[in-house]
Coordinates of N, CA and C in Angstrom, one line a residue:
M5 N 92.9 54.5 -90.1 CA 91.8 53.7 -89.6 C 91.8 52.3 -90.3
N6 N 91.6 51.2 -89.6 CA 91.5 50.0 -90.3 C 90.3 49.2 -89.7
A7 N 90.1 48.0 -90.2 CA 89.0 47.1 -89.8 C 89.0 46.8 -88.4
K8 N 90.2 46.6 -87.8 CA 90.4 46.2 -86.4 C 89.8 47.4 -85.5
D9 N 90.1 48.6 -85.9 CA 89.6 49.8 -85.2 C 88.1 49.7 -85.0
H10 N 87.3 49.5 -86.1 CA 85.9 49.4 -86.0 C 85.4 48.1 -85.3
D11 N 86.1 47.1 -85.5 CA 85.8 45.8 -84.8 C 85.9 46.1 -83.3
G12 N 86.9 46.8 -82.8 CA 87.0 47.1 -81.4 C 85.9 48.0 -80.9
I13 N 85.5 49.0 -81.7 CA 84.4 49.8 -81.3 C 83.1 49.0 -81.2
F14 N 82.9 48.2 -82.2 CA 81.7 47.4 -82.3 C 81.5 46.5 -81.1
K15 N 82.6 45.7 -80.8 CA 82.5 44.8 -79.7 C 82.4 45.4 -78.4
T16 N 83.1 46.5 -78.2 CA 83.0 47.2 -76.9 C 81.6 47.9 -76.7
A17 N 81.1 48.5 -77.7 CA 79.8 49.2 -77.6 C 78.6 48.2 -77.5
F18 N 78.7 47.1 -78.1 CA 77.5 46.2 -78.2 C 77.6 44.9 -77.5
K19 N 78.7 44.8 -76.6 CA 78.8 43.5 -75.9 C 77.8 43.3 -74.8
E20 N 77.2 44.4 -74.3 CA 76.1 44.4 -73.4 C 74.8 44.1 -74.1
P21 N 74.0 43.1 -73.6 CA 72.8 42.7 -74.3 C 71.8 43.9 -74.6
K22 N 71.7 44.8 -73.6 CA 70.8 45.9 -73.8 C 71.2 46.8 -74.9
R23 N 72.5 47.0 -75.0 CA 73.0 47.9 -76.1 C 72.9 47.2 -77.5
A24 N 73.1 45.9 -77.5 CA 73.0 45.1 -78.7 C 71.5 45.2 -79.2
A25 N 70.6 45.0 -78.2 CA 69.2 45.1 -78.5 C 68.8 46.4 -79.1
S26 N 69.4 47.5 -78.6 CA 69.0 48.8 -79.1 C 69.4 49.0 -80.5
L27 N 70.6 48.4 -80.9 CA 71.0 48.4 -82.3 C 70.0 47.7 -83.2
L28 N 69.6 46.5 -82.7 CA 68.6 45.7 -83.5 C 67.3 46.4 -83.7
K29 N 66.8 47.0 -82.6 CA 65.5 47.8 -82.7 C 65.6 49.0 -83.6
L30 N 66.8 49.7 -83.6 CA 67.0 50.8 -84.4 C 67.0 50.5 -85.9
A31 N 67.7 49.4 -86.2 CA 67.8 48.9 -87.6 C 66.5 48.4 -88.1
A32 N 65.7 47.7 -87.2 CA 64.4 47.1 -87.6 C 63.4 48.1 -88.0
K33 N 63.6 49.4 -87.7 CA 62.6 50.4 -88.2 C 62.6 50.4 -89.7
K34 N 63.7 50.1 -90.4 CA 63.7 50.1 -91.8 C 63.9 48.7 -92.4
N35 N 64.4 47.8 -91.6 CA 64.7 46.5 -92.1 C 63.5 45.5 -91.7
K36 N 62.6 45.2 -92.7 CA 61.4 44.5 -92.4 C 61.7 43.0 -92.0
S37 N 62.7 42.4 -92.6 CA 63.0 41.1 -92.3 C 63.5 41.0 -90.8
L38 N 64.3 41.9 -90.4 CA 64.8 42.0 -89.0 C 63.7 42.2 -88.1
A39 N 62.8 43.1 -88.5 CA 61.6 43.4 -87.7 C 60.8 42.1 -87.4
R40 N 60.6 41.3 -88.4 CA 59.9 40.0 -88.2 C 60.6 39.1 -87.2
F41 N 61.9 39.1 -87.2 CA 62.6 38.4 -86.2 C 62.4 38.9 -84.8
L42 N 62.4 40.2 -84.6 CA 62.2 40.8 -83.3 C 60.8 40.6 -82.8
Q43 N 59.8 40.4 -83.7 CA 58.5 40.1 -83.3 C 58.3 38.8 -82.5
V44 N 59.2 37.9 -82.8 CA 59.0 36.5 -82.2 C 60.0 36.2 -81.1
V45 N 60.9 37.2 -80.7 CA 61.8 36.9 -79.6 C 61.6 38.0 -78.5
D46 N 62.1 37.6 -77.3 CA 62.0 38.5 -76.2 C 63.4 39.1 -75.9
L47 N 63.6 40.3 -76.3 CA 64.9 41.0 -76.2 C 65.3 41.2 -74.8
K48 N 64.4 41.2 -73.9 CA 64.7 41.4 -72.5 C 65.4 40.1 -71.9
T49 N 65.4 39.0 -72.6 CA 66.0 37.8 -72.1 C 67.4 37.5 -72.7
M50 N 67.9 38.5 -73.5 CA 69.2 38.4 -74.1 C 70.3 38.1 -73.1
R51 N 71.1 37.2 -73.4 CA 72.3 36.9 -72.5 C 73.5 36.6 -73.3
A52 N 74.6 37.3 -72.9 CA 75.9 37.1 -73.7 C 76.4 35.7 -73.5
E53 N 77.0 35.1 -74.6 CA 77.5 33.8 -74.5 C 78.9 33.8 -75.0
R54 N 79.6 32.6 -74.9 CA 81.0 32.6 -75.3 C 81.1 32.8 -76.8
T55 N 82.2 33.4 -77.3 CA 82.4 33.6 -78.7 C 83.6 32.8 -79.3
E56 N 84.4 32.2 -78.4 CA 85.6 31.5 -78.9 C 85.3 30.1 -79.4
T57 N 86.0 29.8 -80.5 CA 85.9 28.4 -81.0 C 87.3 27.8 -81.1
N58 N 87.3 26.5 -80.9 CA 88.6 25.9 -80.9 C 88.4 24.4 -81.3
R59 N 88.5 24.1 -82.6 CA 88.3 22.7 -83.0 C 89.4 22.3 -83.8
H60 N 89.9 21.1 -83.5 CA 91.1 20.5 -84.2 C 92.3 21.5 -84.2
G61 N 92.4 22.3 -83.1 CA 93.5 23.2 -83.0 C 93.3 24.5 -83.8
L62 N 92.2 24.7 -84.4 CA 91.9 25.9 -85.2 C 91.1 26.9 -84.3
K63 N 91.7 27.9 -83.8 CA 91.0 28.8 -82.9 C 90.4 30.0 -83.7
G64 N 89.3 30.5 -83.2 CA 88.6 31.6 -83.9 C 87.7 32.2 -82.9
S65 N 87.0 33.2 -83.3 CA 86.1 33.9 -82.4 C 85.0 34.7 -83.2
A66 N 83.8 34.5 -82.8 CA 82.7 35.4 -83.4 C 82.8 36.8 -82.7
D67 N 82.3 37.8 -83.4 CA 82.3 39.1 -82.7 C 81.5 39.1 -81.5
L68 N 80.2 38.9 -81.6 CA 79.3 38.9 -80.4 C 78.3 37.7 -80.5
T69 N 78.1 37.0 -79.4 CA 77.2 35.9 -79.4 C 76.2 36.0 -78.2
F70 N 74.9 35.8 -78.4 CA 73.9 35.8 -77.4 C 72.9 34.7 -77.5
T71 N 72.2 34.4 -76.5 CA 71.0 33.6 -76.6 C 69.8 34.4 -76.1
L72 N 68.6 34.1 -76.5 CA 67.4 34.8 -76.1 C 66.2 33.9 -76.3
K73 N 65.2 34.1 -75.5 CA 64.0 33.3 -75.5 C 63.0 33.7 -76.6
I74 N 62.3 32.7 -77.1 CA 61.2 33.0 -78.0 C 60.0 33.5 -77.2
K75 N 59.3 34.4 -77.7 CA 58.1 35.0 -76.9 C 57.1 33.9 -76.7
N76 N 56.4 34.0 -75.5 CA 55.3 33.2 -75.2 C 55.6 31.7 -75.1
S77 N 56.9 31.3 -74.9 CA 57.2 29.9 -74.7 C 56.9 29.6 -73.3
N78 N 56.2 28.5 -73.0 CA 55.7 28.2 -71.6 C 56.9 27.7 -70.8
N79 N 56.7 27.7 -69.5 CA 57.8 27.3 -68.6 C 58.3 25.9 -68.8
K80 N 57.4 25.0 -69.3 CA 57.8 23.6 -69.4 C 58.6 23.4 -70.7
A81 N 58.5 24.3 -71.7 CA 59.2 24.1 -72.9 C 59.7 25.5 -73.4
K82 N 60.7 26.0 -72.6 CA 61.3 27.3 -73.0 C 62.1 27.1 -74.3
L83 N 61.8 27.9 -75.2 CA 62.5 27.9 -76.5 C 63.5 29.0 -76.6
F84 N 64.7 28.6 -76.9 CA 65.8 29.6 -77.1 C 66.3 29.7 -78.5
V85 N 66.9 30.8 -78.9 CA 67.5 31.0 -80.2 C 68.9 31.6 -80.0
G86 N 69.8 31.1 -80.8 CA 71.1 31.7 -80.7 C 71.2 32.9 -81.6
L87 N 72.0 33.9 -81.3 CA 72.1 35.1 -82.0 C 73.6 35.5 -82.1
V88 N 74.1 35.6 -83.4 CA 75.5 36.1 -83.6 C 75.5 37.4 -84.3
L89 N 76.2 38.4 -83.8 CA 76.4 39.6 -84.5 C 77.8 39.7 -85.0
E90 N 77.9 39.8 -86.3 CA 79.3 39.8 -87.0 C 79.5 41.1 -87.7
H91 N 80.5 41.8 -87.3 CA 80.7 43.1 -87.9 C 81.7 43.0 -89.1
K92 N 81.3 43.8 -90.2 CA 82.2 43.9 -91.3 C 82.3 45.4 -91.8
S93 N 83.5 45.8 -92.0 CA 83.6 47.2 -92.5 C 84.1 47.2 -94.0
Y94 N 84.1 46.0 -94.6 CA 84.5 45.9 -96.0 C 83.9 44.6 -96.5
P95 N 83.6 44.5 -97.8 CA 83.0 43.3 -98.4 C 83.9 42.1 -98.1
D96 N 83.3 41.0 -97.6 CA 84.1 39.8 -97.3 C 83.3 38.6 -97.7
N97 N 83.7 38.0 -98.8 CA 83.0 36.9 -99.4 C 83.1 35.6 -98.6
E98 N 83.9 35.6 -97.6 CA 84.0 34.4 -96.7 C 83.1 34.5 -95.5
V99 N 82.3 35.6 -95.4 CA 81.6 35.8 -94.2 C 80.6 34.7 -93.9
V100 N 79.9 34.1 -94.9 CA 79.0 33.1 -94.7 C 79.7 31.8 -94.2
S101 N 80.8 31.5 -94.7 CA 81.6 30.4 -94.3 C 82.0 30.6 -92.8
Q102 N 82.3 31.8 -92.4 CA 82.6 32.1 -91.0 C 81.4 31.8 -90.2
L103 N 80.2 32.3 -90.6 CA 79.0 32.1 -89.8 C 78.6 30.6 -89.7
E104 N 78.9 29.9 -90.8 CA 78.6 28.4 -90.8 C 79.5 27.8 -89.7
H105 N 80.7 28.2 -89.6 CA 81.6 27.6 -88.6 C 81.1 28.0 -87.2
Y106 N 80.7 29.2 -87.0 CA 80.2 29.6 -85.7 C 78.9 28.8 -85.3
F107 N 78.1 28.6 -86.3 CA 76.9 27.8 -86.0 C 77.2 26.4 -85.5
Y108 N 78.1 25.7 -86.1 CA 78.4 24.4 -85.7 C 79.2 24.4 -84.4
E109 N 80.1 25.3 -84.2 CA 80.9 25.3 -83.0 C 80.2 25.9 -81.8
L110 N 79.4 26.9 -82.0 CA 78.8 27.5 -80.8 C 77.4 27.0 -80.5
F111 N 76.7 26.4 -81.4 CA 75.3 26.0 -81.2 C 75.1 24.5 -81.5
R112 N 75.3 24.1 -82.7 CA 74.9 22.8 -83.2 C 75.5 21.7 -82.3
L113 N 76.8 21.8 -82.0 CA 77.4 20.7 -81.2 C 76.9 20.6 -79.8
S114 N 76.7 21.8 -79.2 CA 76.2 21.8 -77.7 C 74.7 21.9 -77.5
R115 N 74.1 22.5 -78.5 CA 72.6 22.8 -78.4 C 72.0 22.4 -79.8
P116 N 71.9 21.2 -80.1 CA 71.4 20.8 -81.4 C 70.0 21.2 -81.7
D117 N 69.2 21.5 -80.7 CA 67.8 21.9 -81.0 C 67.6 23.4 -81.0
C118 N 68.7 24.2 -80.9 CA 68.6 25.6 -80.8 C 69.0 26.2 -82.2
P119 N 68.0 26.9 -82.8 CA 68.3 27.5 -84.1 C 69.2 28.8 -83.9
M120 N 69.8 29.2 -85.0 CA 70.7 30.4 -84.9 C 70.3 31.5 -85.9
V121 N 70.3 32.7 -85.5 CA 70.1 33.8 -86.4 C 71.5 34.6 -86.4
A122 N 72.0 34.8 -87.6 CA 73.3 35.5 -87.7 C 73.0 36.9 -88.3
V123 N 73.4 37.9 -87.7 CA 73.2 39.3 -88.2 C 74.5 39.9 -88.6
I124 N 74.7 40.2 -89.9 CA 75.9 40.8 -90.4 C 75.7 42.3 -90.3
V125 N 76.5 43.0 -89.5 CA 76.4 44.5 -89.3 C 77.5 45.1 -90.2
Y126 N 77.1 45.8 -91.3 CA 78.1 46.3 -92.3 C 78.1 47.8 -92.3
N127 N 79.3 48.4 -92.3 CA 79.4 49.8 -92.4 C 80.4 50.3 -93.4
G128 N 80.6 49.4 -94.4 CA 81.6 49.8 -95.4 C 81.2 50.8 -96.4
E129 N 82.2 51.3 -97.2 CA 81.9 52.3 -98.2 C 81.3 51.7 -99.5
I130 N 81.7 50.5 -99.8 CA 81.3 49.9 -101.0 C 80.0 49.1 -100.8
K131 N 79.1 49.2 -101.8 CA 77.8 48.6 -101.8 C 78.1 47.1 -101.8
W132 N 77.4 46.4 -100.8 CA 77.7 44.9 -100.7 C 76.5 44.2 -100.0
N133 N 76.1 43.1 -100.6 CA 75.1 42.3 -100.0 C 75.4 40.8 -100.2
P134 N 76.0 40.1 -99.3 CA 76.4 38.7 -99.5 C 75.2 37.8 -99.6
L135 N 74.0 38.3 -99.2 CA 72.8 37.4 -99.2 C 72.3 37.2 -100.6
K136 N 72.7 38.0 -101.5 CA 72.3 37.9 -102.9 C 73.0 36.7 -103.6
T137 N 74.1 36.3 -103.1 CA 74.9 35.2 -103.7 C 74.3 33.9 -103.4
R138 N 74.0 33.1 -104.4 CA 73.3 31.8 -104.3 C 74.3 30.8 -103.8
L139 N 73.9 30.0 -102.9 CA 74.7 28.8 -102.5 C 74.7 27.8 -103.7
Y140 N 75.9 27.3 -104.0 CA 76.1 26.4 -105.1 C 75.6 27.0 -106.4
A141 N 76.0 28.3 -106.6 CA 75.6 29.0 -107.8 C 76.2 28.4 -109.1
K142 N 77.3 27.7 -109.0 CA 78.0 27.1 -110.2 C 77.3 25.8 -110.6
Y143 N 76.4 25.3 -109.7 CA 75.8 24.0 -110.0 C 74.5 24.2 -110.8
P144 N 73.9 23.2 -111.4 CA 72.7 23.3 -112.1 C 71.6 23.8 -111.2
E145 N 70.5 24.4 -111.8 CA 69.5 25.1 -111.1 C 68.8 24.2 -110.0
Y146 N 68.8 22.9 -110.2 CA 68.2 21.9 -109.3 C 68.8 22.1 -107.9
F147 N 70.0 22.6 -107.7 CA 70.7 22.7 -106.4 C 70.5 24.1 -105.8
H148 N 69.9 25.0 -106.5 CA 69.9 26.4 -106.1 C 69.0 26.7 -104.9
D149 N 68.1 25.9 -104.6 CA 67.2 26.2 -103.5 C 67.7 25.6 -102.2
I150 N 68.9 25.0 -102.2 CA 69.6 24.5 -101.0 C 69.9 25.7 -100.1
G151 N 69.5 25.8 -98.9 CA 69.7 26.9 -98.0 C 70.8 26.6 -96.9
Y152 N 71.0 27.6 -96.1 CA 71.9 27.5 -94.9 C 71.1 26.9 -93.8
P153 N 71.8 26.3 -92.8 CA 71.1 25.7 -91.7 C 70.8 26.7 -90.6
F154 N 70.9 28.0 -90.9 CA 70.6 29.1 -90.0 C 70.0 30.3 -90.8
K155 N 69.4 31.2 -90.1 CA 68.9 32.4 -90.7 C 70.0 33.5 -90.8
I156 N 70.0 34.3 -91.8 CA 71.0 35.4 -91.9 C 70.2 36.7 -92.2
E157 N 70.5 37.7 -91.4 CA 70.0 39.0 -91.6 C 71.2 39.9 -91.8
M158 N 70.9 41.1 -92.4 CA 72.0 42.0 -92.6 C 71.6 43.4 -92.2
I159 N 72.4 44.1 -91.5 CA 72.1 45.5 -91.2 C 73.2 46.4 -91.9
N160 N 72.7 47.2 -92.8 CA 73.6 48.2 -93.4 C 73.5 49.5 -92.6
V161 N 74.5 49.8 -91.8 CA 74.5 50.9 -90.9 C 74.2 52.2 -91.6
G162 N 74.8 52.4 -92.7 CA 74.7 53.7 -93.5 C 73.2 53.9 -93.9
N163 N 72.6 52.8 -94.3 CA 71.2 53.0 -94.9 C 70.1 52.7 -93.9
E164 N 70.3 51.9 -92.9 CA 69.2 51.4 -92.0 C 69.3 52.0 -90.6
V165 N 70.3 52.7 -90.3 CA 70.3 53.4 -89.0 C 70.1 54.9 -89.3
G166 N 69.0 55.4 -88.9 CA 68.6 56.8 -89.2 C 69.3 57.8 -88.4
N167 N 68.7 58.9 -88.2 CA 69.4 60.0 -87.4 C 69.6 59.5 -86.0
I168 N 70.7 59.8 -85.5 CA 71.1 59.3 -84.1 C 70.6 60.3 -83.1
D169 N 69.7 59.8 -82.3 CA 69.1 60.6 -81.2 C 69.8 60.4 -79.9
F170 N 70.7 61.4 -79.6 CA 71.6 61.3 -78.5 C 70.8 61.2 -77.2
N171 N 69.7 61.8 -77.1 CA 68.9 61.8 -75.9 C 68.2 60.5 -75.6
R172 N 68.1 59.6 -76.6 CA 67.4 58.4 -76.4 C 68.3 57.1 -76.4
L173 N 69.5 57.3 -76.9 CA 70.4 56.2 -77.0 C 71.5 56.2 -75.9
D174 N 72.0 55.0 -75.6 CA 73.1 54.8 -74.6 C 74.3 55.6 -75.2
P175 N 75.1 56.2 -74.3 CA 76.3 56.9 -74.8 C 77.3 56.1 -75.6
Y176 N 77.5 54.8 -75.2 CA 78.3 53.9 -76.0 C 77.8 53.7 -77.4
V177 N 76.5 53.5 -77.4 CA 75.8 53.2 -78.7 C 75.9 54.4 -79.6
S178 N 75.7 55.6 -79.1 CA 75.8 56.8 -79.9 C 77.1 57.0 -80.5
L179 N 78.2 56.9 -79.6 CA 79.5 57.1 -80.1 C 79.9 56.1 -81.2
A180 N 79.5 54.8 -81.0 CA 79.9 53.8 -81.9 C 79.1 54.0 -83.2
L181 N 77.9 54.4 -83.2 CA 77.1 54.6 -84.4 C 77.6 55.7 -85.2
V182 N 78.0 56.8 -84.6 CA 78.5 58.0 -85.3 C 79.8 57.5 -86.0
A183 N 80.7 56.8 -85.3 CA 81.9 56.3 -85.9 C 81.7 55.4 -87.1
M184 N 80.7 54.6 -86.9 CA 80.5 53.6 -88.0 C 79.7 54.2 -89.2
K185 N 78.7 55.0 -88.9 CA 77.8 55.5 -89.9 C 78.4 56.6 -90.8
Y186 N 79.2 57.4 -90.1 CA 79.7 58.6 -90.9 C 81.2 58.6 -91.1
V187 N 81.8 57.5 -91.0 CA 83.3 57.5 -91.2 C 83.7 57.9 -92.6
F188 N 82.8 57.7 -93.6 CA 83.2 58.1 -94.9 C 82.5 59.4 -95.4
N189 N 82.0 60.1 -94.4 CA 81.4 61.4 -94.7 C 82.0 62.4 -93.7
A190 N 83.1 63.0 -94.1 CA 83.9 63.8 -93.2 C 83.1 65.1 -92.7
E191 N 82.3 65.7 -93.6 CA 81.6 66.9 -93.2 C 80.6 66.6 -92.1
K192 N 79.9 65.5 -92.1 CA 79.0 65.2 -91.1 C 79.7 64.6 -89.8
Y193 N 80.8 63.9 -90.1 CA 81.4 63.1 -89.0 C 81.9 64.0 -87.9
K194 N 82.6 65.1 -88.2 CA 83.2 65.9 -87.1 C 82.1 66.6 -86.2
P195 N 81.1 67.3 -86.8 CA 80.1 67.9 -85.9 C 79.3 66.9 -85.1
L196 N 79.0 65.7 -85.7 CA 78.3 64.7 -85.0 C 79.1 64.0 -83.9
M197 N 80.4 63.8 -84.2 CA 81.3 63.2 -83.2 C 81.5 64.2 -82.1
D198 N 81.5 65.5 -82.3 CA 81.6 66.5 -81.2 C 80.4 66.3 -80.3
K199 N 79.2 66.1 -80.9 CA 78.0 65.9 -80.0 C 78.1 64.6 -79.3
A200 N 78.5 63.6 -80.0 CA 78.6 62.2 -79.3 C 79.6 62.3 -78.2
V201 N 80.7 63.0 -78.3 CA 81.7 63.0 -77.3 C 81.2 63.8 -76.1
A202 N 80.5 64.9 -76.4 CA 79.9 65.7 -75.3 C 78.9 64.9 -74.5
Y203 N 78.1 64.1 -75.2 CA 77.2 63.3 -74.6 C 77.8 62.2 -73.8
F204 N 78.9 61.6 -74.4 CA 79.6 60.5 -73.7 C 80.3 61.0 -72.4
T205 N 80.8 62.2 -72.4 CA 81.6 62.7 -71.3 C 80.7 63.5 -70.3
N206 N 79.4 63.6 -70.6 CA 78.6 64.3 -69.7 C 78.5 63.6 -68.3
P207 N 78.8 64.3 -67.2 CA 78.8 63.7 -65.9 C 77.5 63.0 -65.5
K208 N 76.4 63.4 -66.2 CA 75.1 62.8 -65.9 C 75.1 61.3 -66.4
N209 N 75.9 61.0 -67.4 CA 75.9 59.7 -67.9 C 77.0 58.9 -67.1
K210 N 76.6 57.8 -66.5 CA 77.5 57.0 -65.7 C 78.2 56.0 -66.6
I211 N 79.4 56.5 -67.0 CA 80.3 55.7 -67.9 C 81.3 55.0 -67.1
D212 N 81.4 53.7 -67.2 CA 82.5 52.9 -66.5 C 83.8 53.1 -67.2
D213 N 84.8 52.5 -66.7 CA 86.2 52.8 -67.1 C 86.7 51.7 -68.0
S214 N 85.8 51.1 -68.9 CA 86.2 50.0 -69.6 C 86.0 50.1 -71.1
F215 N 85.9 51.4 -71.6 CA 85.8 51.6 -73.0 C 87.2 51.4 -73.7
D216 N 87.6 50.2 -73.9 CA 89.0 49.9 -74.3 C 89.1 49.4 -75.7
A217 N 88.4 50.0 -76.7 CA 88.3 49.5 -78.1 C 89.7 49.4 -78.7
F218 N 90.7 50.2 -78.2 CA 92.0 50.1 -78.8 C 93.1 49.7 -77.8
G219 N 92.7 49.1 -76.8 CA 93.6 48.6 -75.7 C 94.0 49.8 -74.8
V220 N 93.4 50.9 -74.9 CA 93.6 52.1 -74.0 C 92.5 52.1 -73.1
R221 N 92.7 51.7 -71.9 CA 91.6 51.6 -70.9 C 91.4 53.0 -70.3
G222 N 90.1 53.2 -70.0 CA 89.7 54.5 -69.3 C 89.6 55.7 -70.2
Y223 N 88.3 56.0 -70.5 CA 88.1 57.2 -71.3 C 87.5 58.3 -70.5
G224 N 88.0 58.4 -69.3 CA 87.4 59.4 -68.4 C 88.0 60.8 -68.7
S225 N 89.0 60.9 -69.5 CA 89.6 62.2 -69.8 C 89.4 62.6 -71.3
I226 N 89.3 63.9 -71.5 CA 89.1 64.4 -72.9 C 90.3 64.0 -73.7
I227 N 91.5 63.9 -73.2 CA 92.7 63.5 -73.9 C 92.6 62.2 -74.5
K228 N 92.1 61.2 -73.7 CA 91.9 59.8 -74.2 C 90.8 59.8 -75.2
I229 N 89.7 60.5 -75.0 CA 88.6 60.6 -75.9 C 89.1 61.1 -77.3
N230 N 90.0 62.1 -77.3 CA 90.5 62.7 -78.5 C 91.4 61.6 -79.2
K231 N 92.1 60.8 -78.5 CA 92.9 59.8 -79.1 C 92.0 58.8 -79.8
F232 N 90.9 58.5 -79.1 CA 90.0 57.5 -79.7 C 89.4 58.1 -81.0
I233 N 89.0 59.4 -81.0 CA 88.4 60.0 -82.2 C 89.4 60.0 -83.3
F234 N 90.7 60.4 -83.0 CA 91.7 60.5 -84.0 C 91.9 59.1 -84.7
A235 N 91.9 58.1 -83.9 CA 92.1 56.7 -84.4 C 91.1 56.3 -85.4
I236 N 89.8 56.8 -85.3 CA 88.7 56.3 -86.1 C 88.3 57.4 -87.1
S237 N 88.9 58.6 -87.1 CA 88.4 59.7 -87.9 C 88.7 59.4 -89.4
P238 N 87.9 60.1 -90.3 CA 88.1 59.8 -91.7 C 89.3 60.6 -92.3
C239 N 90.1 61.2 -91.5 CA 91.2 62.1 -92.0 C 92.2 61.4 -92.8
T240 N 92.4 60.1 -92.6 CA 93.3 59.3 -93.4 C 92.8 58.9 -94.7
L241 N 91.4 59.0 -94.8 CA 90.8 58.7 -96.1 C 90.4 59.9 -96.9
L242 N 90.1 61.0 -96.1 CA 89.6 62.2 -96.8 C 90.5 63.4 -96.4
S243 N 89.9 64.6 -96.6 CA 90.7 65.8 -96.4 C 91.3 66.0 -95.0
K244 N 92.5 66.4 -94.8 CA 93.2 66.6 -93.5 C 92.5 67.7 -92.7
K245 N 91.7 68.6 -93.3 CA 91.1 69.6 -92.5 C 90.0 69.1 -91.6
F246 N 89.6 67.9 -91.7 CA 88.6 67.3 -90.9 C 89.2 66.6 -89.7
C247 N 90.5 66.5 -89.7 CA 91.1 65.7 -88.6 C 91.0 66.4 -87.3
Y248 N 91.0 65.6 -86.2 CA 91.1 66.1 -84.9 C 92.6 66.2 -84.5
T249 N 92.9 67.2 -83.7 CA 94.3 67.3 -83.3 C 94.4 67.3 -81.8

């Protein structure tokens, strides 16, 4: 398993605004700062936006980008906010620089009056919080209160996503959250992934044929589901007895 595997899962599961909104609402139950953000925006107005950047020949891409409206903004002055969800499965000290680039490329240049909220979604094994690092920390204290031109929130999937209720969550979201939350806990991973797969493949759930996190399109068969599970299972990190075959 590598970072690209989980990036693929993340992007596929949460590219739809409703599914991204469900992740935010789930994490906001424990994350007070994120909850304050959700109090002022209308999640029903979320719309997917372009993620690609290309400036001076330097190409890049945010994981997921959306816009949504501020609550109670009147028809004459509709207020929008940009939202970037950036997934990390390992500590990355360059993440804020990445987000700064996305802010200018995706919002500031084309929508100068639109603020941006960046949400780092982290599911790594190592404890990490890039928000504790001060900007210009090497400079005298006078410069320490300089902030970023956008808001940053962080979701720690392991700590802030509680028990996964398969009956209330979208099948894509359930499968992705099990993969992300329990990848470093082999004993819990296998039985919960069994439940997630059973839920995902239940005929009552209308699953389209586009769950292509690893470039393998169509997860209508158990064989392809098992390939997906094997690719993200913790067997390469932990005991082989937990592997799927």
